[in-house]
XYZ file of C-alpha atoms in Angstrom:
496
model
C 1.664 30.622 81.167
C -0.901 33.062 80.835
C -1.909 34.932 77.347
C -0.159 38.271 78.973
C 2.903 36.920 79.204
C 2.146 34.787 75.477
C 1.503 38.433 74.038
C 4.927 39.763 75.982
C 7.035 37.206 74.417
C 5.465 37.892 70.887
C 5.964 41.477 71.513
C 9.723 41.063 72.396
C 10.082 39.022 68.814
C 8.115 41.596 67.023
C 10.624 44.863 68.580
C 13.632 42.539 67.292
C 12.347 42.030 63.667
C 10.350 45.675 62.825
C 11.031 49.034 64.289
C 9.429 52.397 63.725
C 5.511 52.797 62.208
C 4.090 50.423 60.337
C 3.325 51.438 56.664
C -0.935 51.669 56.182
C -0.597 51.080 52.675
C 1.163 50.102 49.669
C 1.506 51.721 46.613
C 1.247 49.775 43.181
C 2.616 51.465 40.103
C -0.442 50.859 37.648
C 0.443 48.353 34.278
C -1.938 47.262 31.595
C -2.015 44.809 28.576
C -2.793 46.382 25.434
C -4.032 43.906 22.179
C -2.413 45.346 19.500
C -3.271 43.465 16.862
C -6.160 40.478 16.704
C -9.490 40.011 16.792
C -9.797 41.597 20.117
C -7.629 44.733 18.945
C -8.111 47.561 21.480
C -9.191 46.241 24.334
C -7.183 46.902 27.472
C -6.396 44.791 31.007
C -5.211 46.560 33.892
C -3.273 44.571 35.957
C -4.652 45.113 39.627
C -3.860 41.723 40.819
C -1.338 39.939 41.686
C -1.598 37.208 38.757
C -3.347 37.830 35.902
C -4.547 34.961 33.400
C -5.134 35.567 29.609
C -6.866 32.935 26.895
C -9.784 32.047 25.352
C -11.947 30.383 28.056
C -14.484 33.069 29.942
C -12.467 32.169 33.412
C -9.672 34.174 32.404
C -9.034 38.292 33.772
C -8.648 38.790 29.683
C -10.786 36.417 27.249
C -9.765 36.442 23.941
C -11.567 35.123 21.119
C -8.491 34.214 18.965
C -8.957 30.811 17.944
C -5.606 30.533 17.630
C -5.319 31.197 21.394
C -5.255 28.472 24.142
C -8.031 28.183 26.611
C -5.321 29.004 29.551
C -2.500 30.473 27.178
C -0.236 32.768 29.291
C -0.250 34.627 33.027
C 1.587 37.679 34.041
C 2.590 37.573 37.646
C 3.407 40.541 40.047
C 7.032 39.283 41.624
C 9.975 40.853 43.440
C 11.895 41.513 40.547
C 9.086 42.837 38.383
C 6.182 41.218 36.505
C 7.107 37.863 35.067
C 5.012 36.326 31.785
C 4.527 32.685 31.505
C 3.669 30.713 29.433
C 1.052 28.061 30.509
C 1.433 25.200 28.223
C -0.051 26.775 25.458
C -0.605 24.478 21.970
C 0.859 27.330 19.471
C 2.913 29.355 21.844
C 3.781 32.409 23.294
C 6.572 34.497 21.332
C 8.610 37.525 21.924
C 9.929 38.203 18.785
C 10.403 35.005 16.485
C 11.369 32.979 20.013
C 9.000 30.635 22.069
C 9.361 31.411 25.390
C 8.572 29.769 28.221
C 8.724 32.312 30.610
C 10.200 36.456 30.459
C 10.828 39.269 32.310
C 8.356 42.445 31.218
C 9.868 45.636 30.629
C 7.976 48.713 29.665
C 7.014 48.131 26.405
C 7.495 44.681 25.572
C 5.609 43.227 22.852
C 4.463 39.845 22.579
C 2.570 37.289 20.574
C 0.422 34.649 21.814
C -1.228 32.818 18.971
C -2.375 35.227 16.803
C -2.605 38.105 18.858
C -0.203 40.880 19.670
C 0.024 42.542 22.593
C 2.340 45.239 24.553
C 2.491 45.675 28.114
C 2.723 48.875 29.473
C 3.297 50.536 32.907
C 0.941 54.138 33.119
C 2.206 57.019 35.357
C -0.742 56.481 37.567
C -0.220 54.271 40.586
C -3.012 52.590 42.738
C -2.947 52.127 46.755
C -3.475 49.065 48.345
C -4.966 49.089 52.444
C -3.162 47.592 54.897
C -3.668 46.223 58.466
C -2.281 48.535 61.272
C -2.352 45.375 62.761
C 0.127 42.747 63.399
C -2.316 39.752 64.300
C -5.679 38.825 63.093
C -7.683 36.119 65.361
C -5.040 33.076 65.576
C -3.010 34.522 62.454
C 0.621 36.555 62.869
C 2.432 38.371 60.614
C 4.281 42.131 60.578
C 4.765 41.500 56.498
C 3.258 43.801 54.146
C 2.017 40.432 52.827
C 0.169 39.187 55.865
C -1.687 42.911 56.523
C -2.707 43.188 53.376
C -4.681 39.814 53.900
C -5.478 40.800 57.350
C -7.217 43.764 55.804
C -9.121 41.826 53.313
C -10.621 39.717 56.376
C -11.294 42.807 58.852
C -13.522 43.325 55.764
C -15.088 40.497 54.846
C -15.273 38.572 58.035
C -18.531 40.520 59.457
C -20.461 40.034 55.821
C -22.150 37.142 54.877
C -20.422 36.749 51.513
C -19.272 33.366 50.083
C -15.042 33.788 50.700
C -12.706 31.213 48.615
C -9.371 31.053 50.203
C -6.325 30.152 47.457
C -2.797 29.123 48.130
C -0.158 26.570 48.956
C 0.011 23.452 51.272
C 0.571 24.832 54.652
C -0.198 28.201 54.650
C -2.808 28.153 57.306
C -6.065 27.907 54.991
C -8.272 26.391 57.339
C -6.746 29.019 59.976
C -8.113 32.026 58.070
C -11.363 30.072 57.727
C -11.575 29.476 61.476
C -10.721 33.377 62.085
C -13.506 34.814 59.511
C -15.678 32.491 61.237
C -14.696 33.595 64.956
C -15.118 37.355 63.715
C -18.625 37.143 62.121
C -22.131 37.531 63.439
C -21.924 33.326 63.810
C -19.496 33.286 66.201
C -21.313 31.347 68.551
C -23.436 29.121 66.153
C -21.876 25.716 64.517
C -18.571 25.816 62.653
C -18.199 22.827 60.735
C -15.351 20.973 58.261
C -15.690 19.208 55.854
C -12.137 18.102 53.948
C -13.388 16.721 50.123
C -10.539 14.881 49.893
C -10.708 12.319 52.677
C -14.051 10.554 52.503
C -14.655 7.786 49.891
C -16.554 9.036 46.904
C -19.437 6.409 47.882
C -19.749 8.398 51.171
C -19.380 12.149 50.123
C -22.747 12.492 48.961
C -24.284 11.148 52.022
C -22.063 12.823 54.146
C -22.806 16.654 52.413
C -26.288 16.255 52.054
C -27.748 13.248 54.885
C -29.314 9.956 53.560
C -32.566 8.556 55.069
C -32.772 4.966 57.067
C -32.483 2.522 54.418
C -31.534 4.798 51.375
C -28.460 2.499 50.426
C -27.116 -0.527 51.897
C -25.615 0.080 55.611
C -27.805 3.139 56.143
C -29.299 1.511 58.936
C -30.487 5.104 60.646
C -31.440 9.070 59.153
C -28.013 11.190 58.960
C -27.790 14.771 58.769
C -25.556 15.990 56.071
C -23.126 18.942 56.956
C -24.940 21.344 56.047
C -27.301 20.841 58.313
C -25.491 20.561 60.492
C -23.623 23.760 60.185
C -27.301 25.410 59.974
C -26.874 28.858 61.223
C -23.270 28.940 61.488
C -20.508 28.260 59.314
C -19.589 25.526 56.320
C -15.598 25.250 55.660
C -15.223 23.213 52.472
C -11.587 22.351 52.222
C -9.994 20.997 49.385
C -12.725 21.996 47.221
C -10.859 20.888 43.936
C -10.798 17.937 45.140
C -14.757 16.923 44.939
C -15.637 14.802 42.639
C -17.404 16.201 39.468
C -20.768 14.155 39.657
C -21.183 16.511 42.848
C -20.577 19.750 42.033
C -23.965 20.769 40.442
C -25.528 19.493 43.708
C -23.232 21.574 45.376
C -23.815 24.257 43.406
C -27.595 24.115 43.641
C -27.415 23.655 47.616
C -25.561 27.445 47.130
C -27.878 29.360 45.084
C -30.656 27.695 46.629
C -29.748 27.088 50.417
C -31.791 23.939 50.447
C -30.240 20.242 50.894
C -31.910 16.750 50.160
C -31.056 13.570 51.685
C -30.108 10.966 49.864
C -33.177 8.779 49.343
C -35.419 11.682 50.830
C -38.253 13.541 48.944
C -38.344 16.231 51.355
C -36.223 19.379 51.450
C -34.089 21.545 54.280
C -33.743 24.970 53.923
C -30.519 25.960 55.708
C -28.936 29.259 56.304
C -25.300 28.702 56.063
C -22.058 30.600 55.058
C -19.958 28.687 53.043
C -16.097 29.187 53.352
C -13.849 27.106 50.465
C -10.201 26.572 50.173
C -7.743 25.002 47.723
C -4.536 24.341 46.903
C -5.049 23.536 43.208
C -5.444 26.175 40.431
C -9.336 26.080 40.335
C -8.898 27.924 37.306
C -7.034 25.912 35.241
C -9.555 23.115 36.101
C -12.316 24.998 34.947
C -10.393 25.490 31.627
C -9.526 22.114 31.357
C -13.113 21.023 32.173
C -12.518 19.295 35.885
C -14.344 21.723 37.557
C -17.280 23.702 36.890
C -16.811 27.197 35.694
C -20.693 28.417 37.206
C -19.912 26.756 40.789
C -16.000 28.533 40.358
C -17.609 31.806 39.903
C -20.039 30.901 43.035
C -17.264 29.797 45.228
C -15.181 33.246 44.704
C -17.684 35.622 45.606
C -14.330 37.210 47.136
C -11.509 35.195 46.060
C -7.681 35.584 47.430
C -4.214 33.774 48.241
C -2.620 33.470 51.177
C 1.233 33.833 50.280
C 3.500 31.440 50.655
C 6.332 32.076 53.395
C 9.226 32.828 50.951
C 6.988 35.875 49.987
C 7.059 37.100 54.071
C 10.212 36.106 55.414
C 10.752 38.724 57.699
C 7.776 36.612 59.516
C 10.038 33.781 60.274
C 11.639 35.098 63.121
C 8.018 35.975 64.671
C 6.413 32.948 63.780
C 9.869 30.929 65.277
C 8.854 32.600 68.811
C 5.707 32.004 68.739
C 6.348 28.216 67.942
C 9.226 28.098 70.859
C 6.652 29.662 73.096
C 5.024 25.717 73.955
C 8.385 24.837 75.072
C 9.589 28.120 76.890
C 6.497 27.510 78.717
C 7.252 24.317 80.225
C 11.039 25.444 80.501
C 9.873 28.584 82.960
C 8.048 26.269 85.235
C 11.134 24.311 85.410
C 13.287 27.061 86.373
C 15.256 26.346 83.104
C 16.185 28.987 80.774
C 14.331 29.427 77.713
C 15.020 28.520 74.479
C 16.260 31.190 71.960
C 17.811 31.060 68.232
C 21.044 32.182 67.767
C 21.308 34.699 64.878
C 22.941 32.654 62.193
C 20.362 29.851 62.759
C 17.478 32.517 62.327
C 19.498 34.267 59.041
C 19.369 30.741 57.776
C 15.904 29.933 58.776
C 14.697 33.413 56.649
C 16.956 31.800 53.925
C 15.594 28.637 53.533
C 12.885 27.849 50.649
C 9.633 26.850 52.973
C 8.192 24.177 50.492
C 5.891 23.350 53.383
C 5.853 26.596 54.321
C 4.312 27.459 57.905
C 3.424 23.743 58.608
C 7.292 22.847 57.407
C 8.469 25.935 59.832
C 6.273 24.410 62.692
C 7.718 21.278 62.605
C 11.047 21.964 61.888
C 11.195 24.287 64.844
C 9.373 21.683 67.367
C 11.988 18.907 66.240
C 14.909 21.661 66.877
C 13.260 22.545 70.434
C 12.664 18.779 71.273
C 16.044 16.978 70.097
C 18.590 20.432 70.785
C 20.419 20.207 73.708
C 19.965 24.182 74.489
C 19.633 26.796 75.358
C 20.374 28.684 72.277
C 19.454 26.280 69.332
C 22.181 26.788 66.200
C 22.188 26.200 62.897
C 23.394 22.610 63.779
C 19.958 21.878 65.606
C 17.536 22.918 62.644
C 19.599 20.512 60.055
C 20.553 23.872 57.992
C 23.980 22.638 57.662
C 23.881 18.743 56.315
C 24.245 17.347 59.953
C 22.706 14.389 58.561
C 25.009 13.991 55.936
C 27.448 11.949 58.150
C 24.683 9.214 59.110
C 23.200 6.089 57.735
C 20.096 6.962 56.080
C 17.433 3.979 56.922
C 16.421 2.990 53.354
C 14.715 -0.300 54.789
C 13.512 -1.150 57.816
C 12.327 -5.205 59.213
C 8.988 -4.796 59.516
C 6.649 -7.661 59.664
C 5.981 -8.192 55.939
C 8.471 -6.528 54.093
C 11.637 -8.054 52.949
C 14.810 -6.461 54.816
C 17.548 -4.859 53.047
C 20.190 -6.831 52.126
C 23.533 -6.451 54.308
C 26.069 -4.416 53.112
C 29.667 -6.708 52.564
C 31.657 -5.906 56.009
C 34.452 -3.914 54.462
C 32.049 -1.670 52.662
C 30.430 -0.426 56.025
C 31.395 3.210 56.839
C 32.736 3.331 61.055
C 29.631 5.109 62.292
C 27.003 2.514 60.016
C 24.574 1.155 62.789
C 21.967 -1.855 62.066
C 18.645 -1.481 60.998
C 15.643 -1.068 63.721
C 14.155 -4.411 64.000
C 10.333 -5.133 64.593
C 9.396 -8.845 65.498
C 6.055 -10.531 65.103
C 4.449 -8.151 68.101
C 5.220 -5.138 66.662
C 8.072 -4.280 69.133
C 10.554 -2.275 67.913
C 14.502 -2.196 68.565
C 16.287 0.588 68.063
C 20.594 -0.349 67.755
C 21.868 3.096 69.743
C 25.340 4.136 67.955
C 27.827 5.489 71.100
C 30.758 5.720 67.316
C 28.969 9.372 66.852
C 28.402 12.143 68.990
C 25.247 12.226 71.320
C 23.626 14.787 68.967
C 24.043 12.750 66.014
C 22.794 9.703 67.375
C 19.657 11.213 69.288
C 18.799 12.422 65.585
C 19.633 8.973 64.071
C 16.705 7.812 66.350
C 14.174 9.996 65.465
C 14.687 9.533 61.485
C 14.649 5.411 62.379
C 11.440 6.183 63.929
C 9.706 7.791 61.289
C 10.794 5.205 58.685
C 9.264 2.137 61.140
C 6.402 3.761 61.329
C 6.149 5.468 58.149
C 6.516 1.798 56.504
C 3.858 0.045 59.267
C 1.583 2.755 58.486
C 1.754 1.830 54.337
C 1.533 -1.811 55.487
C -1.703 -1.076 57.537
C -3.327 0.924 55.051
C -2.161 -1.066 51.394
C -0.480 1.780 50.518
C -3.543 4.423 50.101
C -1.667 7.746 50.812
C -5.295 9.392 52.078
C -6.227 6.564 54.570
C -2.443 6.774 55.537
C -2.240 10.996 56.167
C -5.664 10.707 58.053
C -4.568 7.714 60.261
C -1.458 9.684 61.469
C -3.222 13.117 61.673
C -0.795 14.536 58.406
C -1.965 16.284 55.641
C -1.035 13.884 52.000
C 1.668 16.312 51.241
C 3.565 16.078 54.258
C 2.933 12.144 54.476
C 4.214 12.316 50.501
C 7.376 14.604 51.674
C 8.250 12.306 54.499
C 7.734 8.926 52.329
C 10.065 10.515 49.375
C 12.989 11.204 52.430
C 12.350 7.397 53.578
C 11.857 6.190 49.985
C 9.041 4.594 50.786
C 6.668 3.738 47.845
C 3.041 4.362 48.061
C -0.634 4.658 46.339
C -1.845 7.827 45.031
C-alpha cells in the first residue's frame, strides 16, 4: 500500500474522532504557592508546570530551607479534576489542619503545613496560554489530543537547535520515537543516529562501550573499539534509560558533556566529538538526585529542555486514531487479498478509550495486533480485544513440562472443570505439543493456544537465561516491563 492511501486511512480515523478547527492553544488559569509562615516566609511559586516539586534539596521548583522539611517533601500536580497535593514520603509530614495526609484535593485557598512551614495555595485572576501544534502528526508520532500538540509544539521547537533535550515519562510511551523524530528534523538528519540503552549492557562493558578501550586495555580487548560517541560524531547520541547508569559513570558522562571530548579506556589520548545528546527515562530522575542515586550537576545537564510525554489515559481520544493506524499492517495485506478490512465495532473502541493503558501505546499495539491476528473478522468486538473476561472460562497454564522444570501436579479427575485441557508438553528436543480442546468454541481455543505459547516460551526463555530478566527482555526483543507483565500473567518467577 502506498503512504497516500496510509495517510487516507488515517485521515478517515481522524474525521470520525475530531470535527471542526483544531484549538492553537490552551489556556491555563495561573496558581501559585505562597509560604506563609517559615523560614522562607514570602517567597512565592507559580505553578507553570504540570508537576511541581517542593523540599529542601536544590532539585526542587521550590527549595526550602526548613530543616524540618524533607529533601523531596510534597508535589502538586496539574490533573483533570484540579491540582492534586501529595505527599512524597516525607519523615515529619504534610498536614492540612491537625491531619497527615497523604494526598488532597487544592481548593482556592487551602492552607497547608509541611514540616514547619505554612503555606496557601492560591489561584490569581491572570491566566497563561500554552502553544499548540496545528498539527496532527509530528515525524512518526500521531495524536489530535491537546496533549500530543502541545508536545508536538515543544519539538517543532527544539528539534532544529542543538540543545541537550531529556525526554520523561512512562514505559511505552514512544520515548525513543520522539528521540528518533527530533533527530530526523534537525540539521543531522543525514549524519549518524546512534542508541545506546544503559540498562542492557553489563556494568563491566558500559564503560568500554560509551567511551572505546584500546587493544589490550583489559582482558578480551583483543582490538581498538570506538565508544558511541564516536561513533555518533556529527550526528546524534540517544541515551535511553539514563537512570539506569551506574553511578561510578556519571561524572565521566558528565565531563564527556561539558567538554565534548571522550577517552578510551586504557588510552592517553583524547577525541573531540561534536555530538547532540538526546536522554530518556522512565524513573523520577529527580527523586534520585534527592536521594543521592544520581547526580544533581549531570541532572541539570541532561534537562537543558526537560518534558513528559503523557501517558495514554491522559489522550484517550487518541485511541481510536492510534487503533487505525495499528490495523493499517493488516488492512494492507487484507486489500491485496480482496478481503474486507478490518474495522472496530463501536462498543469495542468505547471500551478500548476506557481501559487503563498500564503499557500504554506499546500495551495498545499489541493488544490490537493479537485482536487483528486471532479475530475471526471483519469487525473485531469487544470479545476479540479480551475487554470482557473471555478468558475467564479457560484453563490458565500455571506450569508448563519443559525440560528442567518439574510439571504441575495433576489435578484429582473429579476436580477437572469439562473444558480443562492438558498441559503443552516439550520433550528432550525442545518440540512442543500443544493438546487442541474441540469442548470450547473455536475462538476460545485458538486463544487457549496463544496464552500456552507464551508460557512455553516465556518459561524456556527463564531457563536459557537463569532467570536474569535483562538478558531475558533483550533475547526476545521486549522491553523488562513487558517481559515482567507477561511473567506475572504466567506466574513465572524471575531475577531482577
Amino acid at each position: 500500500m502506498s503512504g497516500q492511501q496510509n495517510d487516507l486511512g488515517e485521515a478517515a480515523a481522524l474525521k470520525t474522532i475530531y470535527a471542526g478547527a483544531r484549538p492553537t492553544a490552551k489556556r491555563i488559569r495561573k496558581s501559585k504557592l505562597v509560604v506563609l509562615e517559615g523560614p522562607d516566609q514570602g517567597r512565592e511559586l507559580e505553578l507553570t508546570r504540570e508537576t511541581v516539586l517542593v523540599g529542601r534539596h536544590a532539585v526542587c521548583d521550590l527549595p526550602l530551607q526548613d530543616k524540618s522539611v524533607s529533601s523531596r517533601h510534597f508535589s502538586i500536580s496539574a490533573v483533570d479534576h484540579g491540582y492534586l497535593l501529595r505527599d512524597e514520603g516525607s519523615t515529619n509530614g504534610t498536614f492540612y489542619g491537625d491531619v497527615r495526609i497523604r494526598e488532597i484535593f487544592l481548593r482556592p485557598g487551602t492552607v497547608f503545613r509541611a514540616g514547619s512551614t505554612v503555606l496557601k495555595f492560591s489561584p490569581t485572576d491572570e491566566s497563561i496560554t500554552v502553544e499548540l501544534s496545528s498539527q496532527g502528526r509530528f515525524d512518526s508520532l500521531l495524536g489530535e489530543s491537546v496533549a500530543m500538540r502541545e508536545v508536538f509544539a515543544t519539538l517543532e521547537r527544539v528539534a532544529p537547535s542543538e540543545l541537550t533535550v531529556l525526554i520523561q515519562g512512562e514505559t511505552g510511551t514512544g520515548k525513543e520515537m520522539v528521540a528518533r523524530a527530533i533527530h530526523n528534523h534537525s540539521p543531522r538528519r543525514n549524519k549518524p543516529y546512534v542508541v545506546l540503552d544503559c540498562s542492557s549492557i553489563p556494568k563491566d562493558l558500559i564503560e568500554s562501550t560509551i567511551f572505546g578501550h584500546e587493544k589490550g586495555s583489559f582482558t578480551g580487548a583483543l582490538g581498538q573499539h570506538r565508544g558511541v560517541f564516536e561513533q555518533a560524531n556529527g550526528g546524534t547520541i540517544f541515551l535511553d534509560e539514563i537512570g539506569e547508569l551506574d553511578a561510578n559513570l556519571q561524572p565521566k558522562l558528565l565531563r564527556v558533556l561539558e567538554n565534548r571530548e571522550v577517552k578510551r579506556v586504557g588510552g592517553d589520548r583524547t577525541f573531540g566529538v561534536d555530538v547532540r545528546v538526546i536522554a530518556a527515562t522512565n524513573r523520577d530522575l529527580r527523586k534520585m538526585v534527592a536521594e543521592g542515586s544520581f547526580r544533581e550537576d549531570l541532572y541539570f545537564r541532561m534537562g537543558v529542555v526537560a518534558f513528559e510525554l503523557p501517558p495514554l489515559r491522559r489522550r484517550r481520544d487518541d485511541v481510536p486514531l492510534l487503533v487505525a493506524h495499528f490495523l493499517e499492517r493488516f488492512n494492507e495485506g487484507r486489500r491485496e487479498l480482496g478481503r474486507p478490512v478490518l474495522e472496530v465495532s463501536p462498543e469495542a473502541m468505547a471500551g478500548l478509550m476506557e481501559r487503563p493503558w498500564n503499557g500504554n501505546i506499546r500495551e495498545l499495539k499489541n493488544v490490537v495486533e493479537r485482536a487483528a491476528s486471532l479475530g475471526d473478522g471483519p469487525v473485531l468486538t469487544r470479545r476479540d480485544f479480551l475487554l470482557d473476561g473471555a478468558q475467564s472460562g479457560l484453563i490458565p497454564l500455571a506450569e508448563a513440562s519443559v525440560v528442567g522444570a518439574a510439571p504441575a501436579p495433576a489435578a484429582p479427575e473429579t476436580a477437572r472443570a469439562p473444558t480443562q485441557r492438558t498441559a503443552p508438553q516439550v520433550d528432550q528436543g525442545s518440540t512442543v505439543v500443544f493438546p487442541v480442546d474441540i469442548g470450547v468454541e473455536f475462538k476460545d481455543a485458538k486463544q487457549a493456544l496463544g496464552d500456552d505459547f507464551e508460557a512455553i516460551y516465556l518459561r524456556m526463555l527463564v531457563l536459557a537465561h537463569k532467570g536474569n530478566i535483562s538478558q531475558c527482555a533483550k533475547a526476545a526483543g521486549l522491553t523488562r516491563f513487558h517481559l515482567r507483565e507477561l511473567l506475572k500473567k504466567h506466574e513465572i518467577k524471575a531475577k531482577g
